[in-house]
XYZ file of C-alpha atoms in Angstrom:
418
model
C 0.000 0.000 0.000
C 2.947 2.272 -0.735
C 2.091 5.926 -1.358
C 4.594 8.321 -2.987
C 6.161 10.697 -0.465
C 4.921 13.710 -2.454
C 1.275 12.829 -1.752
C 1.828 12.014 1.918
C 3.716 15.248 2.555
C 1.230 17.358 0.598
C -1.809 15.870 2.378
C -0.248 16.385 5.812
C 0.531 20.009 4.952
C -2.992 20.652 3.666
C -4.451 19.125 6.835
C -2.352 21.346 9.122
C -3.005 24.417 6.987
C -6.767 23.872 6.959
C -7.379 22.679 10.514
C -4.690 24.545 12.477
C -4.414 27.705 10.320
C -0.660 27.284 10.031
C 0.995 29.241 7.209
C 1.222 27.196 4.031
C 4.664 28.619 3.263
C 6.010 27.685 6.702
C 4.651 24.160 6.439
C 6.209 23.653 3.019
C 9.626 24.944 4.001
C 9.669 22.967 7.240
C 8.635 19.725 5.543
C 12.184 18.690 4.523
C 10.741 17.486 1.226
C 13.530 17.409 -1.343
C 11.728 19.057 -4.275
C 10.114 22.155 -2.741
C 8.956 23.535 -6.093
C 7.148 20.315 -7.002
C 5.470 20.189 -3.584
C 4.424 23.844 -3.722
C 3.058 23.476 -7.259
C 0.943 20.422 -6.411
C -0.507 22.074 -3.291
C -1.171 25.251 -5.259
C -3.088 23.359 -7.957
C -5.134 21.252 -5.543
C -6.069 24.293 -3.438
C -6.996 26.213 -6.573
C -9.240 23.327 -7.677
C -10.988 22.981 -4.301
C -14.428 23.941 -5.627
C -14.437 21.176 -8.211
C -12.820 18.601 -5.919
C -15.397 19.297 -3.187
C -18.256 18.825 -5.665
C -16.902 15.517 -6.963
C -16.144 14.098 -3.517
C -19.550 15.145 -2.193
C -21.198 12.750 -4.659
C -20.082 9.830 -2.478
C -19.068 7.701 -5.463
C -15.887 6.647 -3.695
C -15.892 5.738 -0.003
C -13.371 7.889 1.823
C -12.592 7.584 5.513
C -11.978 10.596 7.749
C -8.293 9.685 7.825
C -8.104 9.646 4.015
C -9.987 12.860 3.207
C -6.925 15.003 2.502
C -4.962 12.332 0.673
C -8.030 11.688 -1.486
C -7.950 15.262 -2.813
C -4.499 14.754 -4.330
C -5.340 11.340 -5.796
C -8.560 12.742 -7.259
C -6.779 15.780 -8.699
C -4.157 13.737 -10.550
C -6.352 10.809 -11.647
C -9.608 12.603 -12.554
C -8.836 16.283 -13.140
C -5.471 15.760 -14.867
C -5.854 12.200 -16.214
C -2.580 11.020 -14.734
C -1.626 7.597 -13.442
C -0.702 7.456 -9.747
C 1.949 4.842 -9.012
C 0.512 3.457 -5.791
C -1.234 0.296 -4.627
C -3.318 2.241 -2.114
C -6.965 1.023 -2.187
C -8.138 4.603 -2.643
C -6.113 4.933 -5.852
C -7.663 1.730 -7.179
C -11.156 2.862 -6.182
C -10.805 6.289 -7.819
C -9.292 4.778 -10.978
C -12.108 2.214 -11.148
C -14.768 4.924 -10.744
C -13.037 7.424 -12.991
C -15.837 7.537 -15.564
C -18.506 8.385 -12.970
C -16.217 10.877 -11.253
C -15.487 12.568 -14.588
C -19.224 12.953 -15.191
C -19.503 14.711 -11.841
C -16.617 16.937 -12.864
C -18.511 17.945 -16.014
C -21.360 19.143 -13.804
C -18.989 21.759 -12.382
C -18.798 23.438 -15.775
C -22.549 23.151 -16.345
C -23.311 24.667 -12.925
C -20.389 27.095 -13.181
C -18.712 25.703 -10.069
C -15.323 27.374 -10.379
C -11.880 26.906 -8.998
C -10.820 29.136 -6.104
C -9.528 32.426 -7.387
C -9.760 33.991 -10.816
C -6.166 34.844 -11.589
C -4.476 33.365 -14.651
C -1.342 31.268 -14.508
C 1.756 33.466 -14.706
C 5.158 32.062 -15.649
C 8.303 34.191 -15.484
C 11.063 33.442 -17.947
C 14.339 33.214 -16.047
C 16.450 35.423 -18.281
C 19.600 34.220 -16.527
C 19.056 30.870 -18.243
C 17.205 31.630 -21.465
C 15.894 34.419 -23.639
C 12.171 35.032 -23.785
C 11.997 34.360 -27.525
C 13.701 30.979 -27.021
C 11.147 29.918 -24.415
C 8.272 31.115 -26.604
C 9.561 29.026 -29.514
C 9.804 25.948 -27.275
C 6.230 26.447 -26.094
C 4.979 26.972 -29.647
C 6.713 23.760 -30.733
C 4.710 21.967 -28.005
C 1.450 23.229 -29.511
C 0.884 26.405 -27.507
C -0.639 29.322 -29.425
C 0.833 32.785 -28.801
C -1.725 35.591 -28.873
C -0.791 38.892 -30.500
C 0.396 41.794 -28.356
C -2.374 44.190 -27.294
C -1.773 47.951 -27.195
C -4.231 48.837 -24.411
C -4.310 47.464 -20.865
C -8.079 46.946 -20.893
C -7.762 45.096 -24.191
C -5.018 42.941 -22.700
C -7.210 42.048 -19.707
C -10.052 41.096 -22.045
C -7.734 38.776 -23.983
C -6.472 37.174 -20.757
C -10.031 36.586 -19.556
C -10.762 34.811 -22.825
C -7.629 32.662 -23.090
C -8.322 29.055 -24.011
C -6.298 26.283 -22.400
C -3.856 26.084 -25.327
C -3.179 29.833 -25.620
C -0.822 32.262 -23.896
C 0.215 35.893 -24.177
C 3.161 38.042 -23.139
C 2.246 40.247 -20.186
C 1.292 43.862 -20.868
C 3.818 45.353 -18.427
C 6.586 42.755 -18.090
C 8.079 41.336 -21.269
C 9.558 38.310 -19.467
C 6.224 37.255 -17.927
C 3.970 34.844 -19.828
C 0.254 34.517 -19.090
C -1.759 31.307 -19.448
C -5.249 30.045 -18.664
C -5.781 29.580 -14.915
C -6.125 25.801 -15.329
C -2.636 25.436 -16.797
C -0.569 22.994 -14.754
C 3.179 23.379 -15.238
C 4.550 21.675 -12.130
C 5.846 18.668 -14.121
C 7.073 20.698 -17.107
C 10.755 20.380 -17.982
C 11.195 24.152 -18.229
C 10.026 24.473 -14.610
C 12.138 21.568 -13.375
C 15.254 23.130 -14.924
C 14.559 26.634 -13.609
C 14.071 28.140 -17.071
C 10.574 29.325 -16.188
C 9.383 30.095 -12.663
C 5.754 29.977 -11.562
C 5.595 33.476 -10.127
C 2.461 35.594 -9.882
C 2.609 39.041 -11.440
C 2.000 40.687 -8.063
C 5.148 39.026 -6.736
C 7.206 40.477 -9.593
C 6.230 44.111 -9.276
C 7.944 44.976 -5.986
C 11.303 43.959 -7.465
C 10.495 46.015 -10.556
C 9.645 49.008 -8.340
C 12.990 48.717 -6.514
C 14.663 48.939 -9.944
C 18.309 48.229 -8.999
C 20.796 48.781 -11.802
C 23.562 46.382 -12.791
C 26.276 46.327 -10.169
C 23.967 47.496 -7.362
C 24.248 46.489 -3.701
C 20.863 45.172 -2.542
C 19.230 43.566 0.486
C 16.091 41.460 0.222
C 15.013 41.663 3.869
C 12.471 38.802 3.877
C 13.767 36.706 1.020
C 12.291 33.177 1.212
C 11.076 31.496 -0.938
C 13.273 33.517 -3.313
C 11.070 34.498 -6.250
C 11.662 38.225 -5.756
C 15.343 37.647 -4.958
C 15.971 35.774 -8.189
C 14.034 38.348 -10.209
C 16.275 41.045 -8.724
C 19.279 38.974 -9.829
C 17.851 38.755 -13.344
C 17.117 42.491 -13.469
C 20.719 43.134 -12.397
C 21.993 40.565 -14.929
C 23.860 38.844 -12.088
C 26.165 41.846 -11.660
C 26.463 43.332 -8.195
C 25.436 41.808 -4.876
C 22.128 40.741 -3.355
C 22.037 39.838 0.332
C 19.029 37.555 0.772
C 17.977 37.498 4.423
C 15.627 35.088 6.156
C 15.464 34.357 9.865
C 14.510 30.685 9.446
C 17.422 28.279 9.034
C 15.211 25.757 7.235
C 13.781 28.334 4.825
C 17.274 29.700 4.214
C 18.498 26.253 3.220
C 15.629 25.886 0.751
C 16.250 29.439 -0.437
C 19.896 28.600 -1.087
C 18.958 25.561 -3.186
C 16.384 27.544 -5.139
C 18.783 30.430 -5.803
C 21.417 27.991 -7.049
C 18.908 26.218 -9.307
C 18.048 29.517 -11.024
C 21.664 30.471 -11.685
C 21.447 33.587 -9.499
C 25.167 33.739 -8.706
C 25.172 37.300 -7.322
C 23.035 36.263 -4.320
C 24.422 35.474 -0.884
C 22.194 33.949 1.801
C 22.131 35.241 5.368
C 20.145 33.036 7.779
C 19.364 35.730 10.314
C 16.568 37.942 11.574
C 16.756 41.150 9.521
C 16.041 43.158 12.672
C 19.249 41.824 14.224
C 21.479 42.804 11.311
C 23.774 45.714 12.156
C 23.317 48.363 9.436
C 26.878 49.692 9.811
C 28.174 46.304 8.711
C 26.579 46.930 5.291
C 27.766 50.434 4.315
C 27.552 49.712 0.573
C 23.853 48.774 0.521
C 21.855 51.233 -1.600
C 18.609 49.304 -2.215
C 16.410 47.356 0.208
C 13.265 45.362 -0.554
C 10.960 44.847 2.437
C 8.207 42.318 1.797
C 7.361 41.123 5.333
C 4.844 38.611 6.631
C 1.298 39.880 6.177
C -2.295 38.705 6.377
C -2.250 37.543 2.759
C -5.743 38.961 2.311
C -4.996 39.745 -1.322
C -4.113 36.181 -2.289
C -6.942 34.866 -4.424
C -6.459 31.189 -3.654
C -5.692 31.276 0.039
C -7.587 28.881 2.276
C -8.311 29.197 5.976
C -8.358 32.973 5.934
C -11.581 33.469 7.878
C -11.328 35.188 11.254
C -13.735 36.704 13.720
C -13.794 40.491 13.898
C -11.830 40.791 17.138
C -9.367 38.103 16.103
C -8.870 39.887 12.799
C -8.259 43.260 14.476
C -5.770 41.745 16.913
C -3.941 39.945 14.130
C -3.729 43.054 11.953
C -2.477 45.094 14.905
C 0.333 42.627 15.581
C 1.222 42.378 11.904
C 1.287 46.134 11.329
C 3.501 46.665 14.380
C 5.974 44.129 13.033
C 5.793 45.588 9.523
C 6.502 49.115 10.804
C 9.401 47.830 12.879
C 11.102 45.998 10.037
C 10.544 48.879 7.593
C 12.023 51.407 10.031
C 15.062 49.165 10.421
C 15.624 49.291 6.660
C 15.909 53.080 6.837
C 18.703 52.815 9.403
C 21.211 51.504 6.846
C 23.629 54.410 6.472
C 23.765 54.719 2.696
C 20.505 53.187 1.532
C 18.906 55.435 -1.041
C 15.814 53.464 -2.090
C 13.484 51.230 -0.056
C 10.444 49.427 -1.430
C 7.748 48.177 0.932
C 5.241 45.640 -0.351
C 2.546 43.302 0.945
C 0.026 40.901 -0.538
C -2.625 42.440 1.708
C -5.653 44.571 0.906
C -5.938 46.063 4.421
C -4.905 49.691 4.871
C -3.732 48.739 8.392
C -0.847 46.855 6.742
C -0.350 49.286 3.893
C -1.039 53.033 3.962
C -1.225 53.167 7.760
C 2.184 51.484 8.034
C 3.607 54.012 5.568
C 2.040 56.875 7.524
C 3.506 55.579 10.785
C 6.979 55.156 9.310
C 6.974 58.616 7.719
C 6.444 60.139 11.166
C 9.825 58.671 12.128
C 11.854 59.052 8.920
C 10.008 61.804 7.051
C 12.920 64.218 7.458
C 15.240 61.859 5.595
C 12.955 59.918 3.230
C 9.941 60.653 1.085
C 7.445 58.572 -0.880
C 8.230 58.507 -4.588
C 5.687 57.658 -7.272
C 6.212 54.044 -8.346
C 5.080 51.953 -11.308
C 3.743 55.044 -13.037
C 2.073 53.034 -15.812
C 0.141 50.964 -13.285
C -3.487 52.179 -13.224
C -4.608 51.248 -9.692
C -3.212 53.532 -6.989
C -3.274 53.709 -3.190
C -6.029 55.136 -1.029
C -6.978 58.777 -1.617
C -7.353 59.169 2.157
C -3.602 59.718 2.319
C -1.580 62.468 0.674
C 0.929 59.926 -0.639
C -1.731 57.421 -1.763
C -1.567 58.340 -5.441
C 2.170 57.580 -5.437
C 1.628 53.985 -4.242
C 0.413 51.060 -6.328
C -2.355 48.605 -5.529
C -3.957 45.702 -7.359
C -6.765 43.217 -6.950
C -8.051 40.106 -8.665
C -11.070 41.989 -9.978
C -9.251 44.986 -11.470
C -5.956 43.493 -12.618
C -6.280 39.683 -12.763
C -3.446 39.288 -10.297
C -3.228 38.619 -6.601
C -3.878 41.698 -4.514
C -0.852 43.738 -3.509
C 0.359 47.083 -2.216
C 3.683 48.736 -3.101
C 5.253 51.917 -1.773
C 8.655 53.263 -2.811
C 10.721 55.492 -0.512
C 13.783 57.472 -1.583
C 16.282 59.349 0.525
C 16.007 63.146 0.395
C 19.691 63.670 1.035
C 22.473 61.147 1.012
C 25.659 62.073 2.850
C 28.258 59.881 1.234
C 31.554 59.499 3.021
């Protein structure tokens, strides 16, 4: 009754995430599973498909015990939704495979009743330009049967095309030429280009904070909350591997995974520091000019997040604790003696973690730093309640077909170089 380790690990993580409200990222990086990207991708796809999986399982076609209910979701996803063979003698695998025709009929009902997957964002895939050129990757995809849609000159037109993508079509992103956009059902976690680090499954929202920081080749950069490393490796690509990126994460386990991921992407200008950013002595890094601060947040902007329901008081208390931490870590970034540009970002929609954090920090550093307009071509801006709101960038699933985010860019008013 052997079950592949991938399924066992993934089902245990989903159970803890759902029942104990433990962070999905923490569970993944503490799992000691060898292929973190494969594990993350499978969990991501199963969570995204929860609506359909719930509908099929609710039919009771296959008997599932309480102990098996999480494992069943992964077997069902691969066997029924993706049509894959699962190499296991587990009775549940045999039962699902035997009932595949009936289960597939139930799956068809999801489309008829418009039972959708969680979230409405498309699948984004970033071309790792440290390993391949965008045109090379596009040609590979086209040779596999993918159809490239023509470039659209207006943002609204682009969004309309993305909403209408079929499952064999893709388009180059409107803002980022190295980001490819696919139908939300696209599953790349077994694709050779992903396994080799040529393309990275990175949401557009996750890319834009690195773009806002905009370090030039040869820059000295700190990524203050670096794991899992998507933003870090994009910074390395933007800098063409010239300069230095100090990738900081306080968790030893996450730092080890971060190191492996950075190496797999060819990001040779990155050095890993397994340490709490708040404990780093700024005077030990006099050459740092750019800092990216993307701290832990509520994740309220993430379209496919599960277990994000809280009571009102619990929510207020959680946001208060998070915003205090976010202000603290952002203020620490400003204490580096020669930093000239700091970008603060979250994947939260709450102003308590966004504009109110910026307002609090400006009270402390406003004499030395100011908010600078960022991502000027991005249409959705910060809250008009704040004088600096129009200089910040926001996004949501509804308006931009990306996970929700907030970005604020600070620049030093005067820099006294020694």
